[in-house]
């Protein structure tokens, strides 16, 4: 993959993850939309009755308002994740390195600038003569894609070279140094434990509970 092909590949991966999420969790959107609509209709009917002199019970109004707000929040969160979620690149390991929270998890909540600066970092890697970061990812087993584990020493060599050569990458994001430092720190742990790693595209926030509990049932690897 060339440096110019990194962002298109990441965008395609993002679309793949979004489509897969819709396939697996589309019922959440449907239930939320249906619940929001029914609650709105109920509130409208109650308000109309009130204007005609028929007062609905306070409990009915409370339940309808609660349903409207609750379903609206769930629907809004789903839509934000689908269309506005920030992407980041995070490390993924063949087995668990340590507990959460801990030193092995410091890179999981970061990586936004690794994503935004991915093409620039690959161009920098080419000038430095090290393996580009994009060659360590971005297949994700949660989305039925193969994950290719790499020796963490190779990843660490790339990350340390990029960190030292950031002066030659003026287009990199403002937090790229901290992203690289966090990635290097967890790769050192992986080197010490002899655990292979890969890089994944992750959408949304830190979501450690989802990654460490719910997804762990379906994943081969671990994020920390």
mmCIF file with all atom_site columns, N, CA and C in Angstrom, residues 67-140:
data_model
loop_
_atom_site.group_PDB
_atom_site.id
_atom_site.type_symbol
_atom_site.label_atom_id
_atom_site.label_alt_id
_atom_site.label_comp_id
_atom_site.label_asym_id
_atom_site.label_entity_id
_atom_site.label_seq_id
_atom_site.pdbx_PDB_ins_code
_atom_site.Cartn_x
_atom_site.Cartn_y
_atom_site.Cartn_z
_atom_site.occupancy
_atom_site.B_iso_or_equiv
_atom_site.pdbx_formal_charge
_atom_site.auth_seq_id
_atom_site.auth_comp_id
_atom_site.auth_asym_id
_atom_site.auth_atom_id
_atom_site.pdbx_PDB_model_num
ATOM 1   N N  . UNK A 1 67  ? -40.099 7.940   27.936 1.00 0.00 ? 67  UNK A N  1
ATOM 2   C CA . UNK A 1 67  ? -39.868 7.127   26.738 1.00 0.00 ? 67  UNK A CA 1
ATOM 3   C C  . UNK A 1 67  ? -39.355 7.959   25.581 1.00 0.00 ? 67  UNK A C  1
ATOM 4   N N  . UNK A 1 68  ? -39.936 9.142   25.396 1.00 0.00 ? 68  UNK A N  1
ATOM 5   C CA . UNK A 1 68  ? -39.508 10.020  24.308 1.00 0.00 ? 68  UNK A CA 1
ATOM 6   C C  . UNK A 1 68  ? -38.044 10.411  24.466 1.00 0.00 ? 68  UNK A C  1
ATOM 7   N N  . UNK A 1 69  ? -37.675 10.803  25.680 1.00 0.00 ? 69  UNK A N  1
ATOM 8   C CA . UNK A 1 69  ? -36.287 11.216  25.928 1.00 0.00 ? 69  UNK A CA 1
ATOM 9   C C  . UNK A 1 69  ? -35.330 10.034  25.804 1.00 0.00 ? 69  UNK A C  1
ATOM 10  N N  . UNK A 1 70  ? -35.696 8.899   26.406 1.00 0.00 ? 70  UNK A N  1
ATOM 11  C CA . UNK A 1 70  ? -34.813 7.730   26.400 1.00 0.00 ? 70  UNK A CA 1
ATOM 12  C C  . UNK A 1 70  ? -34.573 7.206   24.989 1.00 0.00 ? 70  UNK A C  1
ATOM 13  N N  . UNK A 1 71  ? -35.659 7.000   24.254 1.00 0.00 ? 71  UNK A N  1
ATOM 14  C CA . UNK A 1 71  ? -35.501 6.510   22.876 1.00 0.00 ? 71  UNK A CA 1
ATOM 15  C C  . UNK A 1 71  ? -34.774 7.530   22.006 1.00 0.00 ? 71  UNK A C  1
ATOM 16  N N  . UNK A 1 72  ? -35.009 8.802   22.272 1.00 0.00 ? 72  UNK A N  1
ATOM 17  C CA . UNK A 1 72  ? -34.317 9.839   21.509 1.00 0.00 ? 72  UNK A CA 1
ATOM 18  C C  . UNK A 1 72  ? -32.826 9.842   21.760 1.00 0.00 ? 72  UNK A C  1
ATOM 19  N N  . UNK A 1 73  ? -32.440 9.641   23.026 1.00 0.00 ? 73  UNK A N  1
ATOM 20  C CA . UNK A 1 73  ? -31.009 9.598   23.362 1.00 0.00 ? 73  UNK A CA 1
ATOM 21  C C  . UNK A 1 73  ? -30.335 8.408   22.692 1.00 0.00 ? 73  UNK A C  1
ATOM 22  N N  . UNK A 1 74  ? -30.981 7.234   22.767 1.00 0.00 ? 74  UNK A N  1
ATOM 23  C CA . UNK A 1 74  ? -30.404 6.032   22.148 1.00 0.00 ? 74  UNK A CA 1
ATOM 24  C C  . UNK A 1 74  ? -30.284 6.208   20.636 1.00 0.00 ? 74  UNK A C  1
ATOM 25  N N  . UNK A 1 75  ? -31.334 6.724   20.013 1.00 0.00 ? 75  UNK A N  1
ATOM 26  C CA . UNK A 1 75  ? -31.308 6.932   18.566 1.00 0.00 ? 75  UNK A CA 1
ATOM 27  C C  . UNK A 1 75  ? -30.230 7.942   18.185 1.00 0.00 ? 75  UNK A C  1
ATOM 28  N N  . UNK A 1 76  ? -30.130 9.017   18.957 1.00 0.00 ? 76  UNK A N  1
ATOM 29  C CA . UNK A 1 76  ? -29.108 10.021  18.677 1.00 0.00 ? 76  UNK A CA 1
ATOM 30  C C  . UNK A 1 76  ? -27.705 9.470   18.811 1.00 0.00 ? 76  UNK A C  1
ATOM 31  N N  . UNK A 1 77  ? -27.476 8.661   19.861 1.00 0.00 ? 77  UNK A N  1
ATOM 32  C CA . UNK A 1 77  ? -26.151 8.069   20.057 1.00 0.00 ? 77  UNK A CA 1
ATOM 33  C C  . UNK A 1 77  ? -25.785 7.142   18.906 1.00 0.00 ? 77  UNK A C  1
ATOM 34  N N  . UNK A 1 78  ? -26.755 6.360   18.439 1.00 0.00 ? 78  UNK A N  1
ATOM 35  C CA . UNK A 1 78  ? -26.502 5.454   17.309 1.00 0.00 ? 78  UNK A CA 1
ATOM 36  C C  . UNK A 1 78  ? -26.159 6.228   16.048 1.00 0.00 ? 78  UNK A C  1
ATOM 37  N N  . UNK A 1 79  ? -26.903 7.296   15.784 1.00 0.00 ? 79  UNK A N  1
ATOM 38  C CA . UNK A 1 79  ? -26.659 8.077   14.575 1.00 0.00 ? 79  UNK A CA 1
ATOM 39  C C  . UNK A 1 79  ? -25.323 8.800   14.644 1.00 0.00 ? 79  UNK A C  1
ATOM 40  N N  . UNK A 1 80  ? -24.978 9.297   15.827 1.00 0.00 ? 80  UNK A N  1
ATOM 41  C CA . UNK A 1 80  ? -23.676 9.952   15.986 1.00 0.00 ? 80  UNK A CA 1
ATOM 42  C C  . UNK A 1 80  ? -22.555 8.962   15.728 1.00 0.00 ? 80  UNK A C  1
ATOM 43  N N  . UNK A 1 81  ? -22.693 7.736   16.281 1.00 0.00 ? 81  UNK A N  1
ATOM 44  C CA . UNK A 1 81  ? -21.654 6.721   16.058 1.00 0.00 ? 81  UNK A CA 1
ATOM 45  C C  . UNK A 1 81  ? -21.532 6.391   14.581 1.00 0.00 ? 81  UNK A C  1
ATOM 46  N N  . UNK A 1 82  ? -22.659 6.307   13.891 1.00 0.00 ? 82  UNK A N  1
ATOM 47  C CA . UNK A 1 82  ? -22.634 5.917   12.485 1.00 0.00 ? 82  UNK A CA 1
ATOM 48  C C  . UNK A 1 82  ? -22.018 6.987   11.596 1.00 0.00 ? 82  UNK A C  1
ATOM 49  N N  . UNK A 1 83  ? -22.327 8.256   11.883 1.00 0.00 ? 83  UNK A N  1
ATOM 50  C CA . UNK A 1 83  ? -21.970 9.301   10.925 1.00 0.00 ? 83  UNK A CA 1
ATOM 51  C C  . UNK A 1 83  ? -20.959 10.319  11.442 1.00 0.00 ? 83  UNK A C  1
ATOM 52  N N  . UNK A 1 84  ? -20.789 10.420  12.772 1.00 0.00 ? 84  UNK A N  1
ATOM 53  C CA . UNK A 1 84  ? -19.922 11.473  13.295 1.00 0.00 ? 84  UNK A CA 1
ATOM 54  C C  . UNK A 1 84  ? -18.835 10.964  14.235 1.00 0.00 ? 84  UNK A C  1
ATOM 55  N N  . UNK A 1 85  ? -18.760 9.671   14.444 1.00 0.00 ? 85  UNK A N  1
ATOM 56  C CA . UNK A 1 85  ? -17.781 9.137   15.396 1.00 0.00 ? 85  UNK A CA 1
ATOM 57  C C  . UNK A 1 85  ? -16.363 9.420   14.916 1.00 0.00 ? 85  UNK A C  1
ATOM 58  N N  . UNK A 1 86  ? -15.518 9.857   15.836 1.00 0.00 ? 86  UNK A N  1
ATOM 59  C CA . UNK A 1 86  ? -14.117 10.096  15.500 1.00 0.00 ? 86  UNK A CA 1
ATOM 60  C C  . UNK A 1 86  ? -13.380 8.766   15.398 1.00 0.00 ? 86  UNK A C  1
ATOM 61  N N  . UNK A 1 87  ? -12.504 8.693   14.424 1.00 0.00 ? 87  UNK A N  1
ATOM 62  C CA . UNK A 1 87  ? -11.731 7.465   14.210 1.00 0.00 ? 87  UNK A CA 1
ATOM 63  C C  . UNK A 1 87  ? -10.351 7.602   14.838 1.00 0.00 ? 87  UNK A C  1
ATOM 64  N N  . UNK A 1 88  ? -9.813  6.479   15.261 1.00 0.00 ? 88  UNK A N  1
ATOM 65  C CA . UNK A 1 88  ? -8.453  6.463   15.784 1.00 0.00 ? 88  UNK A CA 1
ATOM 66  C C  . UNK A 1 88  ? -7.814  5.122   15.446 1.00 0.00 ? 88  UNK A C  1
ATOM 67  N N  . UNK A 1 89  ? -6.513  5.065   15.526 1.00 0.00 ? 89  UNK A N  1
ATOM 68  C CA . UNK A 1 89  ? -5.773  3.830   15.303 1.00 0.00 ? 89  UNK A CA 1
ATOM 69  C C  . UNK A 1 89  ? -5.203  3.376   16.634 1.00 0.00 ? 89  UNK A C  1
ATOM 70  N N  . UNK A 1 90  ? -5.508  2.139   17.004 1.00 0.00 ? 90  UNK A N  1
ATOM 71  C CA . UNK A 1 90  ? -5.097  1.619   18.309 1.00 0.00 ? 90  UNK A CA 1
ATOM 72  C C  . UNK A 1 90  ? -4.376  0.286   18.131 1.00 0.00 ? 90  UNK A C  1
ATOM 73  N N  . UNK A 1 91  ? -3.517  -0.066  19.083 1.00 0.00 ? 91  UNK A N  1
ATOM 74  C CA . UNK A 1 91  ? -2.839  -1.368  19.015 1.00 0.00 ? 91  UNK A CA 1
ATOM 75  C C  . UNK A 1 91  ? -3.749  -2.494  19.489 1.00 0.00 ? 91  UNK A C  1
ATOM 76  N N  . UNK A 1 92  ? -3.492  -3.671  18.971 1.00 0.00 ? 92  UNK A N  1
ATOM 77  C CA . UNK A 1 92  ? -4.284  -4.871  19.259 1.00 0.00 ? 92  UNK A CA 1
ATOM 78  C C  . UNK A 1 92  ? -3.291  -6.011  19.419 1.00 0.00 ? 92  UNK A C  1
ATOM 79  N N  . UNK A 1 93  ? -3.462  -6.819  20.466 1.00 0.00 ? 93  UNK A N  1
ATOM 80  C CA . UNK A 1 93  ? -2.447  -7.808  20.817 1.00 0.00 ? 93  UNK A CA 1
ATOM 81  C C  . UNK A 1 93  ? -3.000  -9.228  20.763 1.00 0.00 ? 93  UNK A C  1
ATOM 82  N N  . UNK A 1 94  ? -2.101  -10.163 20.477 1.00 0.00 ? 94  UNK A N  1
ATOM 83  C CA . UNK A 1 94  ? -2.503  -11.561 20.322 1.00 0.00 ? 94  UNK A CA 1
ATOM 84  C C  . UNK A 1 94  ? -3.027  -12.152 21.625 1.00 0.00 ? 94  UNK A C  1
ATOM 85  N N  . UNK A 1 95  ? -2.613  -11.607 22.745 1.00 0.00 ? 95  UNK A N  1
ATOM 86  C CA . UNK A 1 95  ? -3.161  -12.011 24.041 1.00 0.00 ? 95  UNK A CA 1
ATOM 87  C C  . UNK A 1 95  ? -3.054  -10.834 24.999 1.00 0.00 ? 95  UNK A C  1
ATOM 88  N N  . UNK A 1 96  ? -3.685  -10.959 26.146 1.00 0.00 ? 96  UNK A N  1
ATOM 89  C CA . UNK A 1 96  ? -3.727  -9.860  27.109 1.00 0.00 ? 96  UNK A CA 1
ATOM 90  C C  . UNK A 1 96  ? -2.338  -9.545  27.645 1.00 0.00 ? 96  UNK A C  1
ATOM 91  N N  . UNK A 1 97  ? -2.035  -8.242  27.721 1.00 0.00 ? 97  UNK A N  1
ATOM 92  C CA . UNK A 1 97  ? -0.758  -7.800  28.279 1.00 0.00 ? 97  UNK A CA 1
ATOM 93  C C  . UNK A 1 97  ? -0.851  -7.482  29.760 1.00 0.00 ? 97  UNK A C  1
ATOM 94  N N  . UNK A 1 98  ? -1.992  -6.959  30.190 1.00 0.00 ? 98  UNK A N  1
ATOM 95  C CA . UNK A 1 98  ? -2.136  -6.553  31.578 1.00 0.00 ? 98  UNK A CA 1
ATOM 96  C C  . UNK A 1 98  ? -3.544  -6.076  31.853 1.00 0.00 ? 98  UNK A C  1
ATOM 97  N N  . UNK A 1 99  ? -3.822  -5.684  33.103 1.00 0.00 ? 99  UNK A N  1
ATOM 98  C CA . UNK A 1 99  ? -5.177  -5.266  33.486 1.00 0.00 ? 99  UNK A CA 1
ATOM 99  C C  . UNK A 1 99  ? -5.501  -3.861  32.991 1.00 0.00 ? 99  UNK A C  1
ATOM 100 N N  . UNK A 1 100 ? -6.795  -3.561  33.003 1.00 0.00 ? 100 UNK A N  1
ATOM 101 C CA . UNK A 1 100 ? -7.273  -2.208  32.702 1.00 0.00 ? 100 UNK A CA 1
ATOM 102 C C  . UNK A 1 100 ? -7.868  -1.610  33.971 1.00 0.00 ? 100 UNK A C  1
ATOM 103 N N  . UNK A 1 101 ? -7.541  -0.367  34.312 1.00 0.00 ? 101 UNK A N  1
ATOM 104 C CA . UNK A 1 101 ? -6.546  0.490   33.666 1.00 0.00 ? 101 UNK A CA 1
ATOM 105 C C  . UNK A 1 101 ? -5.135  0.090   34.067 1.00 0.00 ? 101 UNK A C  1
ATOM 106 N N  . UNK A 1 102 ? -4.187  0.401   33.231 1.00 0.00 ? 102 UNK A N  1
ATOM 107 C CA . UNK A 1 102 ? -2.805  0.053   33.501 1.00 0.00 ? 102 UNK A CA 1
ATOM 108 C C  . UNK A 1 102 ? -1.909  0.539   32.381 1.00 0.00 ? 102 UNK A C  1
ATOM 109 N N  . UNK A 1 103 ? -0.625  0.264   32.519 1.00 0.00 ? 103 UNK A N  1
ATOM 110 C CA . UNK A 1 103 ? 0.343   0.753   31.541 1.00 0.00 ? 103 UNK A CA 1
ATOM 111 C C  . UNK A 1 103 ? 0.094   0.187   30.148 1.00 0.00 ? 103 UNK A C  1
ATOM 112 N N  . UNK A 1 104 ? -0.437  -1.026  30.077 1.00 0.00 ? 104 UNK A N  1
ATOM 113 C CA . UNK A 1 104 ? -0.653  -1.649  28.769 1.00 0.00 ? 104 UNK A CA 1
ATOM 114 C C  . UNK A 1 104 ? -1.859  -1.074  28.036 1.00 0.00 ? 104 UNK A C  1
ATOM 115 N N  . UNK A 1 105 ? -2.638  -0.211  28.706 1.00 0.00 ? 105 UNK A N  1
ATOM 116 C CA . UNK A 1 105 ? -3.860  0.333   28.098 1.00 0.00 ? 105 UNK A CA 1
ATOM 117 C C  . UNK A 1 105 ? -3.737  1.800   27.708 1.00 0.00 ? 105 UNK A C  1
ATOM 118 N N  . UNK A 1 106 ? -2.552  2.402   27.880 1.00 0.00 ? 106 UNK A N  1
ATOM 119 C CA . UNK A 1 106 ? -2.444  3.853   27.684 1.00 0.00 ? 106 UNK A CA 1
ATOM 120 C C  . UNK A 1 106 ? -2.681  4.273   26.235 1.00 0.00 ? 106 UNK A C  1
ATOM 121 N N  . UNK A 1 107 ? -2.448  3.385   25.282 1.00 0.00 ? 107 UNK A N  1
ATOM 122 C CA . UNK A 1 107 ? -2.622  3.756   23.872 1.00 0.00 ? 107 UNK A CA 1
ATOM 123 C C  . UNK A 1 107 ? -4.049  3.552   23.382 1.00 0.00 ? 107 UNK A C  1
ATOM 124 N N  . UNK A 1 108 ? -4.878  2.868   24.167 1.00 0.00 ? 108 UNK A N  1
ATOM 125 C CA . UNK A 1 108 ? -6.221  2.536   23.678 1.00 0.00 ? 108 UNK A CA 1
ATOM 126 C C  . UNK A 1 108 ? -7.095  3.769   23.506 1.00 0.00 ? 108 UNK A C  1
ATOM 127 N N  . UNK A 1 109 ? -6.995  4.724   24.403 1.00 0.00 ? 109 UNK A N  1
ATOM 128 C CA . UNK A 1 109 ? -7.820  5.923   24.320 1.00 0.00 ? 109 UNK A CA 1
ATOM 129 C C  . UNK A 1 109 ? -7.256  6.995   23.408 1.00 0.00 ? 109 UNK A C  1
ATOM 130 N N  . UNK A 1 110 ? -6.087  6.749   22.834 1.00 0.00 ? 110 UNK A N  1
ATOM 131 C CA . UNK A 1 110 ? -5.455  7.733   21.961 1.00 0.00 ? 110 UNK A CA 1
ATOM 132 C C  . UNK A 1 110 ? -5.520  7.257   20.505 1.00 0.00 ? 110 UNK A C  1
ATOM 133 N N  . UNK A 1 111 ? -4.728  7.870   19.649 1.00 0.00 ? 111 UNK A N  1
ATOM 134 C CA . UNK A 1 111 ? -4.621  7.413   18.273 1.00 0.00 ? 111 UNK A CA 1
ATOM 135 C C  . UNK A 1 111 ? -5.383  8.220   17.243 1.00 0.00 ? 111 UNK A C  1
ATOM 136 N N  . UNK A 1 112 ? -6.037  9.330   17.665 1.00 0.00 ? 112 UNK A N  1
ATOM 137 C CA . UNK A 1 112 ? -6.781  10.131  16.691 1.00 0.00 ? 112 UNK A CA 1
ATOM 138 C C  . UNK A 1 112 ? -5.851  10.764  15.659 1.00 0.00 ? 112 UNK A C  1
ATOM 139 N N  . UNK A 1 113 ? -4.695  11.247  16.124 1.00 0.00 ? 113 UNK A N  1
ATOM 140 C CA . UNK A 1 113 ? -3.758  11.845  15.171 1.00 0.00 ? 113 UNK A CA 1
ATOM 141 C C  . UNK A 1 113 ? -2.991  10.790  14.383 1.00 0.00 ? 113 UNK A C  1
ATOM 142 N N  . UNK A 1 114 ? -2.872  9.588   14.918 1.00 0.00 ? 114 UNK A N  1
ATOM 143 C CA . UNK A 1 114 ? -2.312  8.502   14.109 1.00 0.00 ? 114 UNK A CA 1
ATOM 144 C C  . UNK A 1 114 ? -3.197  8.261   12.890 1.00 0.00 ? 114 UNK A C  1
ATOM 145 N N  . UNK A 1 115 ? -4.497  8.383   13.096 1.00 0.00 ? 115 UNK A N  1
ATOM 146 C CA . UNK A 1 115 ? -5.444  8.227   11.980 1.00 0.00 ? 115 UNK A CA 1
ATOM 147 C C  . UNK A 1 115 ? -5.358  9.412   11.027 1.00 0.00 ? 115 UNK A C  1
ATOM 148 N N  . UNK A 1 116 ? -5.457  10.611  11.572 1.00 0.00 ? 116 UNK A N  1
ATOM 149 C CA . UNK A 1 116 ? -5.481  11.803  10.713 1.00 0.00 ? 116 UNK A CA 1
ATOM 150 C C  . UNK A 1 116 ? -4.173  11.988  9.947  1.00 0.00 ? 116 UNK A C  1
ATOM 151 N N  . UNK A 1 117 ? -3.068  11.586  10.554 1.00 0.00 ? 117 UNK A N  1
ATOM 152 C CA . UNK A 1 117 ? -1.747  11.801  9.945  1.00 0.00 ? 117 UNK A CA 1
ATOM 153 C C  . UNK A 1 117 ? -1.182  10.539  9.317  1.00 0.00 ? 117 UNK A C  1
ATOM 154 N N  . UNK A 1 118 ? -2.015  9.542   9.077  1.00 0.00 ? 118 UNK A N  1
ATOM 155 C CA . UNK A 1 118 ? -1.518  8.241   8.635  1.00 0.00 ? 118 UNK A CA 1
ATOM 156 C C  . UNK A 1 118 ? -0.740  8.325   7.322  1.00 0.00 ? 118 UNK A C  1
ATOM 157 N N  . UNK A 1 119 ? -1.243  9.088   6.357  1.00 0.00 ? 119 UNK A N  1
ATOM 158 C CA . UNK A 1 119 ? -0.541  9.198   5.074  1.00 0.00 ? 119 UNK A CA 1
ATOM 159 C C  . UNK A 1 119 ? 0.798   9.904   5.246  1.00 0.00 ? 119 UNK A C  1
ATOM 160 N N  . UNK A 1 120 ? 0.805   10.991  6.023  1.00 0.00 ? 120 UNK A N  1
ATOM 161 C CA . UNK A 1 120 ? 2.053   11.724  6.249  1.00 0.00 ? 120 UNK A CA 1
ATOM 162 C C  . UNK A 1 120 ? 3.072   10.861  6.981  1.00 0.00 ? 120 UNK A C  1
ATOM 163 N N  . UNK A 1 121 ? 2.616   10.065  7.936  1.00 0.00 ? 121 UNK A N  1
ATOM 164 C CA . UNK A 1 121 ? 3.528   9.190   8.675  1.00 0.00 ? 121 UNK A CA 1
ATOM 165 C C  . UNK A 1 121 ? 4.100   8.097   7.776  1.00 0.00 ? 121 UNK A C  1
ATOM 166 N N  . UNK A 1 122 ? 3.299   7.585   6.860  1.00 0.00 ? 122 UNK A N  1
ATOM 167 C CA . UNK A 1 122 ? 3.817   6.571   5.938  1.00 0.00 ? 122 UNK A CA 1
ATOM 168 C C  . UNK A 1 122 ? 4.853   7.163   4.988  1.00 0.00 ? 122 UNK A C  1
ATOM 169 N N  . UNK A 1 123 ? 4.632   8.399   4.568  1.00 0.00 ? 123 UNK A N  1
ATOM 170 C CA . UNK A 1 123 ? 5.642   9.049   3.719  1.00 0.00 ? 123 UNK A CA 1
ATOM 171 C C  . UNK A 1 123 ? 6.925   9.284   4.498  1.00 0.00 ? 123 UNK A C  1
ATOM 172 N N  . UNK A 1 124 ? 6.785   9.670   5.765  1.00 0.00 ? 124 UNK A N  1
ATOM 173 C CA . UNK A 1 124 ? 7.963   9.868   6.603  1.00 0.00 ? 124 UNK A CA 1
ATOM 174 C C  . UNK A 1 124 ? 8.696   8.552   6.812  1.00 0.00 ? 124 UNK A C  1
ATOM 175 N N  . UNK A 1 125 ? 7.957   7.471   7.044  1.00 0.00 ? 125 UNK A N  1
ATOM 176 C CA . UNK A 1 125 ? 8.580   6.159   7.233  1.00 0.00 ? 125 UNK A CA 1
ATOM 177 C C  . UNK A 1 125 ? 9.393   5.759   6.008  1.00 0.00 ? 125 UNK A C  1
ATOM 178 N N  . UNK A 1 126 ? 8.883   6.083   4.822  1.00 0.00 ? 126 UNK A N  1
ATOM 179 C CA . UNK A 1 126 ? 9.610   5.744   3.594  1.00 0.00 ? 126 UNK A CA 1
ATOM 180 C C  . UNK A 1 126 ? 10.939  6.485   3.522  1.00 0.00 ? 126 UNK A C  1
ATOM 181 N N  . UNK A 1 127 ? 10.954  7.736   3.948  1.00 0.00 ? 127 UNK A N  1
ATOM 182 C CA . UNK A 1 127 ? 12.208  8.497   3.914  1.00 0.00 ? 127 UNK A CA 1
ATOM 183 C C  . UNK A 1 127 ? 13.179  8.022   4.987  1.00 0.00 ? 127 UNK A C  1
ATOM 184 N N  . UNK A 1 128 ? 12.653  7.470   6.076  1.00 0.00 ? 128 UNK A N  1
ATOM 185 C CA . UNK A 1 128 ? 13.500  6.993   7.176  1.00 0.00 ? 128 UNK A CA 1
ATOM 186 C C  . UNK A 1 128 ? 13.954  5.556   6.971  1.00 0.00 ? 128 UNK A C  1
ATOM 187 N N  . UNK A 1 129 ? 13.378  4.881   5.995  1.00 0.00 ? 129 UNK A N  1
ATOM 188 C CA . UNK A 1 129 ? 13.774  3.509   5.718  1.00 0.00 ? 129 UNK A CA 1
ATOM 189 C C  . UNK A 1 129 ? 13.241  2.492   6.703  1.00 0.00 ? 129 UNK A C  1
ATOM 190 N N  . UNK A 1 130 ? 12.063  2.774   7.290  1.00 0.00 ? 130 UNK A N  1
ATOM 191 C CA . UNK A 1 130 ? 11.449  1.823   8.221  1.00 0.00 ? 130 UNK A CA 1
ATOM 192 C C  . UNK A 1 130 ? 10.098  1.383   7.662  1.00 0.00 ? 130 UNK A C  1
ATOM 193 N N  . UNK A 1 131 ? 9.573   0.341   8.238  1.00 0.00 ? 131 UNK A N  1
ATOM 194 C CA . UNK A 1 131 ? 8.306   -0.219  7.782  1.00 0.00 ? 131 UNK A CA 1
ATOM 195 C C  . UNK A 1 131 ? 7.167   0.755   8.079  1.00 0.00 ? 131 UNK A C  1
ATOM 196 N N  . UNK A 1 132 ? 6.317   1.093   7.111  1.00 0.00 ? 132 UNK A N  1
ATOM 197 C CA . UNK A 1 132 ? 5.208   2.022   7.355  1.00 0.00 ? 132 UNK A CA 1
ATOM 198 C C  . UNK A 1 132 ? 4.202   1.458   8.360  1.00 0.00 ? 132 UNK A C  1
ATOM 199 N N  . UNK A 1 133 ? 3.584   2.358   9.113  1.00 0.00 ? 133 UNK A N  1
ATOM 200 C CA . UNK A 1 133 ? 2.593   1.928   10.104 1.00 0.00 ? 133 UNK A CA 1
ATOM 201 C C  . UNK A 1 133 ? 1.429   1.189   9.457  1.00 0.00 ? 133 UNK A C  1
ATOM 202 N N  . UNK A 1 134 ? 1.056   1.588   8.247  1.00 0.00 ? 134 UNK A N  1
ATOM 203 C CA . UNK A 1 134 ? -0.106  0.970   7.604  1.00 0.00 ? 134 UNK A CA 1
ATOM 204 C C  . UNK A 1 134 ? 0.106   -0.507  7.322  1.00 0.00 ? 134 UNK A C  1
ATOM 205 N N  . UNK A 1 135 ? 1.346   -0.966  7.279  1.00 0.00 ? 135 UNK A N  1
ATOM 206 C CA . UNK A 1 135 ? 1.602   -2.384  7.004  1.00 0.00 ? 135 UNK A CA 1
ATOM 207 C C  . UNK A 1 135 ? 1.326   -3.260  8.220  1.00 0.00 ? 135 UNK A C  1
ATOM 208 N N  . UNK A 1 136 ? 1.045   -2.630  9.364  1.00 0.00 ? 136 UNK A N  1
ATOM 209 C CA . UNK A 1 136 ? 0.728   -3.394  10.577 1.00 0.00 ? 136 UNK A CA 1
ATOM 210 C C  . UNK A 1 136 ? -0.787  -3.554  10.777 1.00 0.00 ? 136 UNK A C  1
ATOM 211 N N  . UNK A 1 137 ? -1.612  -3.041  9.878  1.00 0.00 ? 137 UNK A N  1
ATOM 212 C CA . UNK A 1 137 ? -3.074  -3.125  10.034 1.00 0.00 ? 137 UNK A CA 1
ATOM 213 C C  . UNK A 1 137 ? -3.731  -3.147  8.663  1.00 0.00 ? 137 UNK A C  1
ATOM 214 N N  . UNK A 1 138 ? -5.083  -3.133  8.622  1.00 0.00 ? 138 UNK A N  1
ATOM 215 C CA . UNK A 1 138 ? -6.041  -2.737  9.628  1.00 0.00 ? 138 UNK A CA 1
ATOM 216 C C  . UNK A 1 138 ? -7.196  -3.744  9.705  1.00 0.00 ? 138 UNK A C  1
ATOM 217 N N  . UNK A 1 139 ? -6.916  -5.019  9.385  1.00 0.00 ? 139 UNK A N  1
ATOM 218 C CA . UNK A 1 139 ? -7.938  -6.039  9.480  1.00 0.00 ? 139 UNK A CA 1
ATOM 219 C C  . UNK A 1 139 ? -8.425  -6.232  10.905 1.00 0.00 ? 139 UNK A C  1
ATOM 220 N N  . UNK A 1 140 ? -9.726  -6.474  11.061 1.00 0.00 ? 140 UNK A N  1
ATOM 221 C CA . UNK A 1 140 ? -10.338 -6.569  12.387 1.00 0.00 ? 140 UNK A CA 1
ATOM 222 C C  . UNK A 1 140 ? -11.188 -7.833  12.460 1.00 0.00 ? 140 UNK A C  1
#
